[in-house]
Amino acid sequence: LTKSLLSVASEAVRRMSGIKTETSAVFNMTTQFGGGKTHALTLLYHLAKGGRDAKNWTGVNAILDQAGVTEVPQAEIGVFVGTEFDSITGRGGAGGEPLRKTPWGELAWQIGGPEGFAAVAEHDQKLIAPSSEVIRSFLPKNKPCLILMDELMNYVSRNRSLPASGRGSSLGAQLYNFLQNLSEEARGQDRMVLVVSI
């Protein structure tokens, strides 16, 4: 593990463990191309998915030691990759899965399943960012949560002029509102981490 990966991973593990001192709820990764952003997101994904089992993986003891915890908490995970998501064609819509056309719809589906998506279904349909209160409704109540968002500049630039529900605002602008609300909600939660790579 590089020094940077060790630092980010240990801080995220501390936060997902419920330790709020010397931790951040929101990480904004901005490095040059090839700077390791996607590697960091991938590491966090596997740690949160592996949970207790991650303790046996190479290098994880160093993360746990630096974090000051004995195990990696298993978390609900939501992943959004801006280069892969198309808001015109959307994702899903077959086999009983709802069609999702926004980052908030996609994340709500991944984290909360059908109930989570129901909380933002109208927001998704109208392409309008949900409030912090609505975001809170699809987050897990008694479990850590990790949200990873990668390649957002690509998504924003492709959706800058896509109208949001005919109200004159763009879907790109609505994404900024969503990120603000999501960031504020992450800060207010005890065991939530949001990692954004722009």
Protein backbone atom coordinates (compact mmCIF):
# COMPACT_ATOMS: atom_id res chain seq x y z
CA LEU A 1 0.00 0.00 0.00
CA THR A 2 1.22 3.49 -0.80
CA LYS A 3 1.18 6.12 1.94
CA SER A 4 -1.83 7.82 0.31
CA LEU A 5 -3.83 4.60 -0.02
CA LEU A 6 -3.06 3.68 3.58
CA SER A 7 -4.17 7.11 4.78
CA VAL A 8 -7.45 7.17 2.84
CA ALA A 9 -8.32 3.56 3.66
CA SER A 10 -7.60 3.87 7.39
CA GLU A 11 -9.59 7.09 7.69
CA ALA A 12 -12.55 5.61 5.80
CA VAL A 13 -12.46 2.44 7.93
CA ARG A 14 -12.42 4.58 11.11
CA ARG A 15 -15.42 6.57 9.93
CA MET A 16 -17.41 3.48 8.89
CA SER A 17 -16.59 2.04 12.32
CA GLY A 18 -18.37 4.99 13.93
CA ILE A 19 -15.27 6.93 15.00
CA LYS A 20 -15.72 10.59 14.09
CA THR A 21 -12.54 12.06 15.56
CA GLU A 22 -9.72 12.57 13.07
CA THR A 23 -11.89 11.31 10.22
CA SER A 24 -13.67 12.79 7.25
CA ALA A 25 -17.05 11.75 5.97
CA VAL A 26 -16.36 13.13 2.49
CA PHE A 27 -13.25 12.61 0.36
CA ASN A 28 -12.74 14.65 -2.81
CA MET A 29 -10.09 12.99 -4.96
CA THR A 30 -8.48 15.31 -7.45
CA THR A 31 -5.21 14.14 -8.94
CA GLN A 32 -3.80 14.12 -12.43
CA PHE A 33 -4.64 11.28 -14.81
CA GLY A 34 -3.03 8.11 -13.51
CA GLY A 35 -2.86 9.50 -9.98
CA GLY A 36 -4.48 6.47 -8.36
CA LYS A 37 -8.04 7.69 -7.80
CA THR A 38 -9.70 4.59 -9.23
CA HIS A 39 -7.28 2.36 -7.32
CA ALA A 40 -8.31 4.06 -4.08
CA LEU A 41 -12.00 3.65 -4.88
CA THR A 42 -11.45 -0.01 -5.74
CA LEU A 43 -9.59 -0.62 -2.48
CA LEU A 44 -12.39 0.97 -0.44
CA TYR A 45 -15.02 -1.02 -2.32
CA HIS A 46 -13.33 -4.35 -1.59
CA LEU A 47 -12.68 -3.47 2.05
CA ALA A 48 -16.31 -2.50 2.67
CA LYS A 49 -17.62 -5.52 0.77
CA GLY A 50 -15.22 -7.92 2.47
CA GLY A 51 -15.87 -6.66 5.99
CA ARG A 52 -14.42 -9.05 8.60
CA ASP A 53 -12.94 -11.31 5.92
CA ALA A 54 -10.71 -8.43 4.76
CA LYS A 55 -8.63 -8.79 7.92
CA ASN A 56 -6.83 -11.76 6.37
CA TRP A 57 -5.84 -9.91 3.20
CA THR A 58 -2.32 -8.65 2.57
CA GLY A 59 -1.80 -5.13 3.91
CA VAL A 60 -5.11 -4.83 5.73
CA ASN A 61 -3.50 -5.18 9.18
CA ALA A 62 -1.59 -1.96 8.47
CA ILE A 63 -4.90 -0.24 7.66
CA LEU A 64 -6.50 -1.56 10.85
CA ASP A 65 -3.49 -0.52 12.96
CA GLN A 66 -3.52 3.00 11.57
CA ALA A 67 -7.31 3.19 11.94
CA GLY A 68 -7.15 1.95 15.52
CA VAL A 69 -9.84 -0.69 15.00
CA THR A 70 -9.80 -4.49 15.04
CA GLU A 71 -11.84 -5.22 11.91
CA VAL A 72 -13.20 -3.64 8.75
CA PRO A 73 -16.95 -2.98 9.02
CA GLN A 74 -19.04 -4.46 6.23
CA ALA A 75 -21.07 -1.71 4.57
CA GLU A 76 -23.89 -1.13 2.14
CA ILE A 77 -22.21 0.17 -1.01
CA GLY A 78 -23.35 2.41 -3.82
CA VAL A 79 -21.15 2.98 -6.88
CA PHE A 80 -21.65 5.55 -9.62
CA VAL A 81 -19.21 5.83 -12.55
CA GLY A 82 -19.85 8.88 -14.70
CA THR A 83 -18.29 7.45 -17.86
CA GLU A 84 -20.56 4.38 -17.69
CA PHE A 85 -23.94 5.92 -16.82
CA ASP A 86 -26.15 7.38 -19.56
CA SER A 87 -29.09 9.49 -18.38
CA ILE A 88 -30.96 9.24 -21.68
CA THR A 89 -31.04 5.44 -21.95
CA GLY A 90 -30.78 4.94 -18.18
CA ARG A 91 -30.08 1.67 -16.43
CA GLY A 92 -32.42 -1.19 -15.57
CA GLY A 93 -36.01 -1.30 -16.72
CA ALA A 94 -36.08 -5.05 -17.40
CA GLY A 95 -36.94 -8.07 -15.29
CA GLY A 96 -38.94 -6.06 -12.78
CA GLU A 97 -36.06 -3.66 -12.15
CA PRO A 98 -37.04 0.04 -12.34
CA LEU A 99 -35.49 2.22 -15.02
CA ARG A 100 -33.04 4.66 -13.42
CA LYS A 101 -32.01 7.85 -15.21
CA THR A 102 -30.08 9.77 -12.55
CA PRO A 103 -27.17 9.24 -10.17
CA TRP A 104 -29.57 9.50 -7.20
CA GLY A 105 -31.88 6.90 -8.67
CA GLU A 106 -28.99 4.54 -9.34
CA LEU A 107 -27.46 4.96 -5.88
CA ALA A 108 -30.81 4.64 -4.11
CA TRP A 109 -31.44 1.37 -6.02
CA GLN A 110 -28.01 -0.06 -5.20
CA ILE A 111 -28.14 0.89 -1.52
CA GLY A 112 -31.81 0.45 -0.67
CA GLY A 113 -33.22 -1.82 -3.39
CA PRO A 114 -36.88 -1.34 -4.39
CA GLU A 115 -37.75 0.60 -1.21
CA GLY A 116 -34.73 2.84 -1.60
CA PHE A 117 -35.56 3.61 -5.21
CA ALA A 118 -39.22 4.29 -4.33
CA ALA A 119 -38.00 7.15 -2.11
CA VAL A 120 -36.49 8.93 -5.14
CA ALA A 121 -38.60 7.56 -8.00
CA GLU A 122 -40.32 10.87 -8.72
CA HIS A 123 -37.05 12.78 -8.40
CA ASP A 124 -35.48 10.33 -10.84
CA GLN A 125 -38.35 10.68 -13.31
CA LYS A 126 -38.33 14.50 -13.15
CA LEU A 127 -34.50 14.70 -13.12
CA ILE A 128 -34.55 16.81 -9.95
CA ALA A 129 -32.08 16.28 -7.10
CA PRO A 130 -33.59 15.00 -3.84
CA SER A 131 -33.21 16.87 -0.55
CA SER A 132 -31.07 15.63 2.33
CA GLU A 133 -34.22 14.34 4.02
CA VAL A 134 -35.09 12.19 1.02
CA ILE A 135 -31.50 10.96 0.71
CA ARG A 136 -31.58 10.01 4.39
CA SER A 137 -34.63 7.84 3.75
CA PHE A 138 -32.77 5.46 1.41
CA LEU A 139 -29.59 5.15 3.49
CA PRO A 140 -29.17 2.10 5.75
CA LYS A 141 -30.34 2.70 9.30
CA ASN A 142 -28.14 0.34 11.32
CA LYS A 143 -25.23 -0.40 9.03
CA PRO A 144 -22.27 1.52 7.61
CA CYS A 145 -22.61 2.98 4.13
CA LEU A 146 -19.96 3.68 1.50
CA ILE A 147 -20.76 5.69 -1.62
CA LEU A 148 -18.16 5.84 -4.38
CA MET A 149 -18.56 8.26 -7.28
CA ASP A 150 -15.98 8.25 -10.07
CA GLU A 151 -15.47 10.26 -13.27
CA LEU A 152 -18.01 12.96 -12.42
CA MET A 153 -16.58 15.59 -14.77
CA ASN A 154 -17.34 13.35 -17.73
CA TYR A 155 -20.92 12.90 -16.54
CA VAL A 156 -21.43 16.61 -15.84
CA SER A 157 -20.05 17.74 -19.19
CA ARG A 158 -22.25 15.27 -21.08
CA ASN A 159 -25.38 16.34 -19.17
CA ARG A 160 -24.75 20.07 -18.90
CA SER A 161 -27.51 20.95 -21.35
CA LEU A 162 -29.95 18.09 -20.72
CA PRO A 163 -33.02 19.85 -19.29
CA ALA A 164 -34.25 18.78 -15.89
CA SER A 165 -38.02 18.38 -16.17
CA GLY A 166 -38.31 21.37 -18.53
CA ARG A 167 -37.64 23.86 -15.73
CA GLY A 168 -34.69 25.57 -17.36
CA SER A 169 -32.13 23.95 -15.07
CA SER A 170 -29.85 21.26 -16.42
CA LEU A 171 -29.25 17.76 -15.15
CA GLY A 172 -25.60 18.79 -14.68
CA ALA A 173 -26.70 21.57 -12.30
CA GLN A 174 -28.98 19.15 -10.47
CA LEU A 175 -25.98 16.88 -9.93
CA TYR A 176 -24.21 19.71 -8.08
CA ASN A 177 -27.28 20.09 -5.86
CA PHE A 178 -27.34 16.35 -5.24
CA LEU A 179 -23.64 16.28 -4.31
CA GLN A 180 -24.13 19.17 -1.88
CA ASN A 181 -27.10 17.46 -0.21
CA LEU A 182 -25.38 14.07 -0.18
CA SER A 183 -22.20 15.58 1.32
CA GLU A 184 -24.15 17.30 4.07
CA GLU A 185 -26.00 14.09 4.84
CA ALA A 186 -22.74 12.11 4.94
CA ARG A 187 -21.30 14.58 7.44
CA GLY A 188 -24.35 14.14 9.66
CA GLN A 189 -24.21 10.34 9.64
CA ASP A 190 -22.04 8.40 12.09
CA ARG A 191 -20.89 5.57 9.81
CA MET A 192 -21.11 6.90 6.27
CA VAL A 193 -18.30 7.71 3.84
CA LEU A 194 -18.68 9.46 0.49
CA VAL A 195 -15.71 9.37 -1.89
CA VAL A 196 -15.90 11.48 -5.03
CA SER A 197 -13.42 11.50 -7.88
CA ILE A 198 -13.96 14.40 -10.23
